[in-house]
Structure formats: structure tokens, C-alpha cells
mmCIF file of C-alpha atoms in Angstrom:
data_model
loop_
_atom_site.group_PDB
_atom_site.id
_atom_site.type_symbol
_atom_site.label_atom_id
_atom_site.label_comp_id
_atom_site.label_asym_id
_atom_site.label_seq_id
_atom_site.Cartn_x
_atom_site.Cartn_y
_atom_site.Cartn_z
ATOM 1 C CA UNK A 126 66.420 189.241 29.822
ATOM 2 C CA UNK A 127 68.578 187.525 32.459
ATOM 3 C CA UNK A 128 72.199 188.507 32.229
ATOM 4 C CA UNK A 129 74.714 185.700 32.658
ATOM 5 C CA UNK A 130 77.408 186.676 35.176
ATOM 6 C CA UNK A 131 80.885 186.946 33.766
ATOM 7 C CA UNK A 132 83.103 183.983 34.717
ATOM 8 C CA UNK A 133 85.460 184.567 37.587
ATOM 9 C CA UNK A 134 89.123 185.017 36.691
ATOM 10 C CA UNK A 135 91.099 181.786 36.712
ATOM 11 C CA UNK A 136 93.419 183.186 39.386
ATOM 12 C CA UNK A 137 90.620 184.509 41.608
ATOM 13 C CA UNK A 138 91.545 182.139 44.431
ATOM 14 C CA UNK A 139 94.552 180.099 45.440
ATOM 15 C CA UNK A 140 94.466 176.808 47.326
ATOM 16 C CA UNK A 141 96.697 176.235 50.341
ATOM 17 C CA UNK A 142 97.090 173.278 52.685
ATOM 18 C CA UNK A 143 97.647 173.658 56.437
ATOM 19 C CA UNK A 144 98.039 171.051 59.171
ATOM 20 C CA UNK A 145 97.293 171.071 62.889
ATOM 21 C CA UNK A 146 99.596 168.413 64.348
ATOM 22 C CA UNK A 147 99.105 167.349 67.953
ATOM 23 C CA UNK A 148 101.456 165.570 70.323
ATOM 24 C CA UNK A 149 101.338 164.980 74.084
ATOM 25 C CA UNK A 150 104.572 166.417 75.466
ATOM 26 C CA UNK A 151 105.864 166.906 79.002
ATOM 27 C CA UNK A 152 106.267 170.355 80.521
ATOM 28 C CA UNK A 153 108.909 171.481 83.026
ATOM 29 C CA UNK A 154 106.930 169.808 85.825
ATOM 30 C CA UNK A 155 106.671 166.502 83.895
ATOM 31 C CA UNK A 156 102.957 167.077 83.322
ATOM 32 C CA UNK A 157 101.437 165.989 79.989
ATOM 33 C CA UNK A 158 100.424 168.860 77.698
ATOM 34 C CA UNK A 159 98.539 168.647 74.410
ATOM 35 C CA UNK A 160 100.950 170.545 72.179
ATOM 36 C CA UNK A 161 101.313 171.627 68.568
ATOM 37 C CA UNK A 162 104.143 173.107 66.489
ATOM 38 C CA UNK A 163 103.860 176.575 64.990
ATOM 39 C CA UNK A 164 106.028 178.299 62.402
ATOM 40 C CA UNK A 165 107.051 181.946 62.705
ATOM 41 C CA UNK A 166 106.292 183.863 59.513
ATOM 42 C CA UNK A 167 109.159 185.818 57.981
ATOM 43 C CA UNK A 168 107.202 187.889 55.468
ATOM 44 C CA UNK A 169 103.999 189.872 55.119
ATOM 45 C CA UNK A 170 101.184 189.481 55.723
ATOM 46 C CA UNK A 171 101.571 188.808 59.461
ATOM 47 C CA UNK A 172 105.361 189.026 59.409
ATOM 48 C CA UNK A 173 106.674 187.798 62.775
ATOM 49 C CA UNK A 174 103.430 186.083 63.783
ATOM 50 C CA UNK A 175 103.146 182.385 64.529
ATOM 51 C CA UNK A 176 101.141 180.290 62.076
ATOM 52 C CA UNK A 177 100.185 176.720 61.335
ATOM 53 C CA UNK A 178 102.586 174.783 59.118
ATOM 54 C CA UNK A 179 101.473 174.659 55.513
ATOM 55 C CA UNK A 180 102.002 175.863 51.972
ATOM 56 C CA UNK A 181 100.541 176.083 48.499
ATOM 57 C CA UNK A 182 98.972 173.139 46.711
ATOM 58 C CA UNK A 183 100.976 172.020 43.690
ATOM 59 C CA UNK A 184 98.647 171.414 40.711
ATOM 60 C CA UNK A 185 100.271 168.035 40.120
ATOM 61 C CA UNK A 186 99.800 166.583 43.627
ATOM 62 C CA UNK A 187 96.916 165.255 45.677
ATOM 63 C CA UNK A 188 95.708 167.031 48.796
ATOM 64 C CA UNK A 189 97.079 164.272 51.054
ATOM 65 C CA UNK A 190 100.463 164.486 49.372
ATOM 66 C CA UNK A 191 100.496 168.273 49.731
ATOM 67 C CA UNK A 192 99.660 168.032 53.442
ATOM 68 C CA UNK A 193 102.485 165.552 54.038
ATOM 69 C CA UNK A 194 104.965 167.549 51.948
ATOM 70 C CA UNK A 195 104.264 170.967 53.439
ATOM 71 C CA UNK A 196 104.313 169.583 56.979
ATOM 72 C CA UNK A 197 107.680 167.917 56.416
ATOM 73 C CA UNK A 198 109.133 171.012 54.717
ATOM 74 C CA UNK A 199 108.057 173.422 57.459
ATOM 75 C CA UNK A 200 108.515 171.273 60.600
ATOM 76 C CA UNK A 201 110.516 168.206 59.531
ATOM 77 C CA UNK A 202 107.769 165.953 60.922
ATOM 78 C CA UNK A 203 106.089 162.905 59.409
ATOM 79 C CA UNK A 204 102.932 162.060 61.383
ATOM 80 C CA UNK A 205 101.586 158.621 62.242
ATOM 81 C CA UNK A 206 98.027 159.818 61.580
ATOM 82 C CA UNK A 207 96.842 162.379 59.042
ATOM 83 C CA UNK A 208 93.235 163.181 58.206
ATOM 84 C CA UNK A 209 91.554 165.875 56.141
ATOM 85 C CA UNK A 210 89.542 168.094 58.463
ATOM 86 C CA UNK A 211 87.774 171.012 56.810
ATOM 87 C CA UNK A 212 88.029 173.722 54.171
ATOM 88 C CA UNK A 213 88.352 177.306 55.430
ATOM 89 C CA UNK A 214 87.481 179.868 52.783
ATOM 90 C CA UNK A 215 86.077 183.044 54.290
ATOM 91 C CA UNK A 216 86.488 185.868 51.798
ATOM 92 C CA UNK A 217 88.339 188.104 54.268
ATOM 93 C CA UNK A 218 90.601 185.476 55.850
ATOM 94 C CA UNK A 219 93.597 186.692 53.831
ATOM 95 C CA UNK A 220 94.518 189.865 51.923
ATOM 96 C CA UNK A 221 94.230 187.801 48.734
ATOM 97 C CA UNK A 222 91.602 185.129 48.054
ATOM 98 C CA UNK A 223 92.877 181.916 49.636
ATOM 99 C CA UNK A 224 91.035 178.677 50.397
ATOM 100 C CA UNK A 225 92.866 176.478 52.914
ATOM 101 C CA UNK A 226 92.331 172.734 53.075
ATOM 102 C CA UNK A 227 93.139 171.889 56.679
ATOM 103 C CA UNK A 228 94.417 168.549 57.920
ATOM 104 C CA UNK A 229 95.018 167.338 61.425
ATOM 105 C CA UNK A 230 97.768 164.960 62.446
ATOM 106 C CA UNK A 231 98.937 163.039 65.509
ATOM 107 C CA UNK A 232 102.478 162.087 66.486
ATOM 108 C CA UNK A 233 103.946 160.503 69.605
ATOM 109 C CA UNK A 234 106.347 162.651 71.598
ATOM 110 C CA UNK A 235 109.232 160.185 71.236
ATOM 111 C CA UNK A 236 108.712 160.152 67.474
ATOM 112 C CA UNK A 237 108.809 163.965 67.442
ATOM 113 C CA UNK A 238 112.136 163.919 69.293
ATOM 114 C CA UNK A 239 113.578 161.219 67.029
ATOM 115 C CA UNK A 240 112.573 162.992 63.812
ATOM 116 C CA UNK A 241 113.855 166.366 65.023
ATOM 117 C CA UNK A 242 117.159 164.766 66.090
ATOM 118 C CA UNK A 243 117.522 163.041 62.722
ATOM 119 C CA UNK A 244 117.111 166.336 60.879
ATOM 120 C CA UNK A 245 119.591 168.023 63.226
ATOM 121 C CA UNK A 246 122.205 165.329 62.520
ATOM 122 C CA UNK A 247 121.722 165.879 58.798
ATOM 123 C CA UNK A 248 121.978 169.644 59.206
ATOM 124 C CA UNK A 249 118.508 170.201 57.776
ATOM 125 C CA UNK A 250 116.382 170.969 60.808
ATOM 126 C CA UNK A 251 113.634 173.477 59.920
ATOM 127 C CA UNK A 252 113.988 176.921 61.479
ATOM 128 C CA UNK A 253 111.452 179.158 63.224
ATOM 129 C CA UNK A 254 109.503 176.219 64.698
ATOM 130 C CA UNK A 255 108.361 176.042 68.324
ATOM 131 C CA UNK A 256 105.907 173.896 70.269
ATOM 132 C CA UNK A 257 102.989 175.519 72.120
ATOM 133 C CA UNK A 258 100.282 174.417 74.530
ATOM 134 C CA UNK A 259 97.318 173.912 72.193
ATOM 135 C CA UNK A 260 94.927 175.449 74.728
ATOM 136 C CA UNK A 261 96.995 178.598 75.390
ATOM 137 C CA UNK A 262 98.091 180.085 72.086
ATOM 138 C CA UNK A 263 99.194 183.599 71.156
ATOM 139 C CA UNK A 264 97.367 185.570 68.477
ATOM 140 C CA UNK A 265 98.140 183.641 65.291
ATOM 141 C CA UNK A 266 98.290 184.748 61.669
ATOM 142 C CA UNK A 267 95.148 184.776 59.528
ATOM 143 C CA UNK A 268 92.295 182.741 61.074
ATOM 144 C CA UNK A 269 94.581 180.079 62.496
ATOM 145 C CA UNK A 270 93.296 180.493 66.076
ATOM 146 C CA UNK A 271 89.820 179.598 64.803
ATOM 147 C CA UNK A 272 91.250 176.619 62.930
ATOM 148 C CA UNK A 273 92.984 175.271 66.038
ATOM 149 C CA UNK A 274 89.866 175.788 68.143
ATOM 150 C CA UNK A 275 87.773 173.841 65.633
ATOM 151 C CA UNK A 276 90.358 171.065 65.422
ATOM 152 C CA UNK A 277 90.431 170.726 69.214
ATOM 153 C CA UNK A 278 86.649 170.442 69.226
ATOM 154 C CA UNK A 279 86.773 167.656 66.636
ATOM 155 C CA UNK A 280 89.556 165.818 68.470
ATOM 156 C CA UNK A 281 87.711 165.938 71.791
ATOM 157 C CA UNK A 282 84.529 164.684 70.188
ATOM 158 C CA UNK A 283 86.279 161.760 68.522
ATOM 159 C CA UNK A 284 88.389 160.581 71.450
ATOM 160 C CA UNK A 285 85.390 159.123 73.289
ATOM 161 C CA UNK A 286 84.218 156.758 70.555
ATOM 162 C CA UNK A 287 87.165 156.077 68.239
ATOM 163 C CA UNK A 288 90.730 154.841 68.547
ATOM 164 C CA UNK A 289 92.060 158.299 67.726
ATOM 165 C CA UNK A 290 94.353 158.298 70.795
ATOM 166 C CA UNK A 291 96.312 155.488 69.152
ATOM 167 C CA UNK A 292 98.212 158.136 67.200
ATOM 168 C CA UNK A 293 99.625 159.432 70.494
ATOM 169 C CA UNK A 294 100.453 156.060 72.086
ATOM 170 C CA UNK A 295 102.962 153.260 71.448
ATOM 171 C CA UNK A 296 101.777 149.947 70.006
ATOM 172 C CA UNK A 297 101.294 148.556 73.516
ATOM 173 C CA UNK A 298 100.196 150.622 76.520
ATOM 174 C CA UNK A 299 98.560 150.385 79.919
ATOM 175 C CA UNK A 300 95.074 151.641 80.690
ATOM 176 C CA UNK A 301 96.728 154.342 82.790
ATOM 177 C CA UNK A 302 98.627 155.496 79.676
ATOM 178 C CA UNK A 303 95.419 155.594 77.660
ATOM 179 C CA UNK A 304 93.544 157.454 80.411
ATOM 180 C CA UNK A 305 96.330 160.039 80.719
ATOM 181 C CA UNK A 306 96.250 160.763 76.969
ATOM 182 C CA UNK A 307 92.448 160.945 76.995
ATOM 183 C CA UNK A 308 92.482 163.310 79.981
ATOM 184 C CA UNK A 309 95.097 165.488 78.302
ATOM 185 C CA UNK A 310 92.971 165.763 75.168
ATOM 186 C CA UNK A 311 89.770 166.501 77.098
ATOM 187 C CA UNK A 312 91.456 168.829 79.572
ATOM 188 C CA UNK A 313 89.818 167.201 82.606
ATOM 189 C CA UNK A 314 90.255 164.265 84.966
ATOM 190 C CA UNK A 315 88.367 161.005 84.470
ATOM 191 C CA UNK A 316 87.261 158.525 87.091
ATOM 192 C CA UNK A 317 89.622 155.530 86.731
ATOM 193 C CA UNK A 318 86.973 152.913 87.544
ATOM 194 C CA UNK A 319 84.429 154.336 85.091
ATOM 195 C CA UNK A 320 87.118 154.691 82.432
ATOM 196 C CA UNK A 321 88.118 151.020 82.837
ATOM 197 C CA UNK A 322 84.478 149.916 82.539
ATOM 198 C CA UNK A 323 84.039 151.929 79.358
ATOM 199 C CA UNK A 324 87.172 150.404 77.858
ATOM 200 C CA UNK A 325 86.165 146.885 78.885
ATOM 201 C CA UNK A 326 82.823 147.237 77.094
ATOM 202 C CA UNK A 327 84.297 148.755 73.924
ATOM 203 C CA UNK A 328 85.910 146.975 70.995
ATOM 204 C CA UNK A 329 88.684 149.518 70.460
ATOM 205 C CA UNK A 330 91.397 147.944 72.654
ATOM 206 C CA UNK A 331 92.462 144.339 73.223
ATOM 207 C CA UNK A 332 94.320 143.028 76.304
ATOM 208 C CA UNK A 333 97.626 141.252 75.675
ATOM 209 C CA UNK A 334 99.358 138.619 77.795
ATOM 210 C CA UNK A 335 102.189 141.028 78.620
ATOM 211 C CA UNK A 336 102.649 143.240 81.663
ATOM 212 C CA UNK A 337 104.670 146.334 82.507
ATOM 213 C CA UNK A 338 106.686 145.848 85.676
ATOM 214 C CA UNK A 339 108.269 148.451 87.900
ATOM 215 C CA UNK A 340 107.984 149.913 91.388
ATOM 216 C CA UNK A 341 104.220 149.300 91.411
ATOM 217 C CA UNK A 342 102.300 146.096 90.801
ATOM 218 C CA UNK A 343 102.481 144.802 87.212
ATOM 219 C CA UNK A 344 100.080 146.546 84.803
ATOM 220 C CA UNK A 345 98.596 144.681 81.872
ATOM 221 C CA UNK A 346 99.515 145.949 78.424
ATOM 222 C CA UNK A 347 96.844 146.551 75.814
ATOM 223 C CA UNK A 348 96.872 147.159 72.083
ATOM 224 C CA UNK A 349 94.372 148.766 69.757
ATOM 225 C CA UNK A 350 92.004 146.667 67.689
ATOM 226 C CA UNK A 351 93.316 147.289 64.186
ATOM 227 C CA UNK A 352 89.976 146.275 62.703
ATOM 228 C CA UNK A 353 88.666 149.619 63.985
ATOM 229 C CA UNK A 354 90.002 152.406 61.803
ATOM 230 C CA UNK A 355 91.251 155.730 63.155
ATOM 231 C CA UNK A 356 89.089 157.487 60.578
ATOM 232 C CA UNK A 357 86.056 156.099 58.761
ATOM 233 C CA UNK A 358 86.474 157.341 55.210
ATOM 234 C CA UNK A 359 83.533 155.349 53.884
ATOM 235 C CA UNK A 360 83.684 154.793 50.121
ATOM 236 C CA UNK A 361 86.392 157.416 49.559
ATOM 237 C CA UNK A 362 89.598 156.231 47.947
ATOM 238 C CA UNK A 363 93.057 157.685 48.553
ATOM 239 C CA UNK A 364 92.755 159.864 45.436
ATOM 240 C CA UNK A 365 91.521 163.119 46.937
#
């Protein structure tokens, strides 16, 4: 006779939400760096280690709402782009059974500075937060290095065929701006002429009648085609 396994305890696993939020920020040499904020843990496990911002899922909230809430609580940031990425649930990823729903987010550098300054003026700036080069991280808590590595892989795969870089650019930008962000994400230089041809044959950006003037010759400003979504969610609704 086949024996039916006993049901797992209701509290066998907890659900957490974490977010990898990227921004292109300038280093001391004014070079663009793909960066992300980390939060220093102040309790065990991994006391003193850096970790991705996140927290526990409230039973009364959606996953999207939890991602936005925990990111704001831990870093004070509200991203311009937020997408569910993957569920990480290896049995040994935490001393207790934890399944993490991971999101990724994008935010322009000037928006980061403005949001951080606003929290500082209000006296509520989150503590223990620092920005790191996404490609040169210390040993993080739990499996967060693996999570960042996977998120980088997804970002680099999407940047070539979607308007994902829009989350790191202003509403209007030059092709040089777009190429710089794309190069920063990919971690390599691109041929300017080939890049322009690829953009000209795509439907992701639209030229405007405006130009940026300065010490060099005027550069045409472009905007993203808003009919092309940052993320194709298919038939999914916002209730997830």
C-alpha cells in the first residue's frame, strides 16, 4: 500500500522579496559605472556582510507592492522601472527555509541623488547603504552574488533588443548617451557607426526635432518609442 506523505508544516518556508537596482553613476575619474546599492546587515546570519535590499512578504500585499516597499524602506529609492526576475529557493541558501522572489530595477543617477537628498532633508535617510560597482562586488550574504550575476546576464541580454536602457536615460537623449549606457551595461566598447545603423533600423527610438548644443556640433535628441514596452508581460495583469 502506498503511504501518503505527511503534509509539510505551514511554516516550513518563508517568502522574502529582494531587488537588484541598477544605476549608471560616475566614478572619481568621471567614467560611467554600472552600480547598485547594497545594505550592510546588522544581525545574524551574515552580520556585517553586504546584501541586496529586501525584506519579508506581508501576507496582505502583492509581490510588486512588497518589492517597492522593501526597496524604499531599505534604500529610500523609488525606481522608474521594476520587473520580477526569478525565484531563488535552494534548500541551503539560508539557515532557515527561505524562498526569495527577486526583482530588478533601474533608476537614473540624477533621480538617485534627488531621492537621497530628499530623504536627508526630511531626516529619514536609510543607514548602512552604499553603492558598488556591479561587476566588482565583495562576498555578499546568502546567495546574493549569484543573484547579481544572473541579473547582469539578463540585463545584458535584454539591452540589445528592448528599450530597457530607457530606465537609465532621461526622456530625451543623444545617440552618444544611449551608446554610453549600452556600453556600460555590456562592459565593452561599441563601434559608433554600427551602433547608429542598428538604432536607425530599429523601432525602439524616435528622432525629435530638437538638438543639444554645446562646444561640439549640435547633436539630435531622440526619445523612446512608448509603444514598445520595457517588459513584455503578455497576458499577465498587475495582480501578481
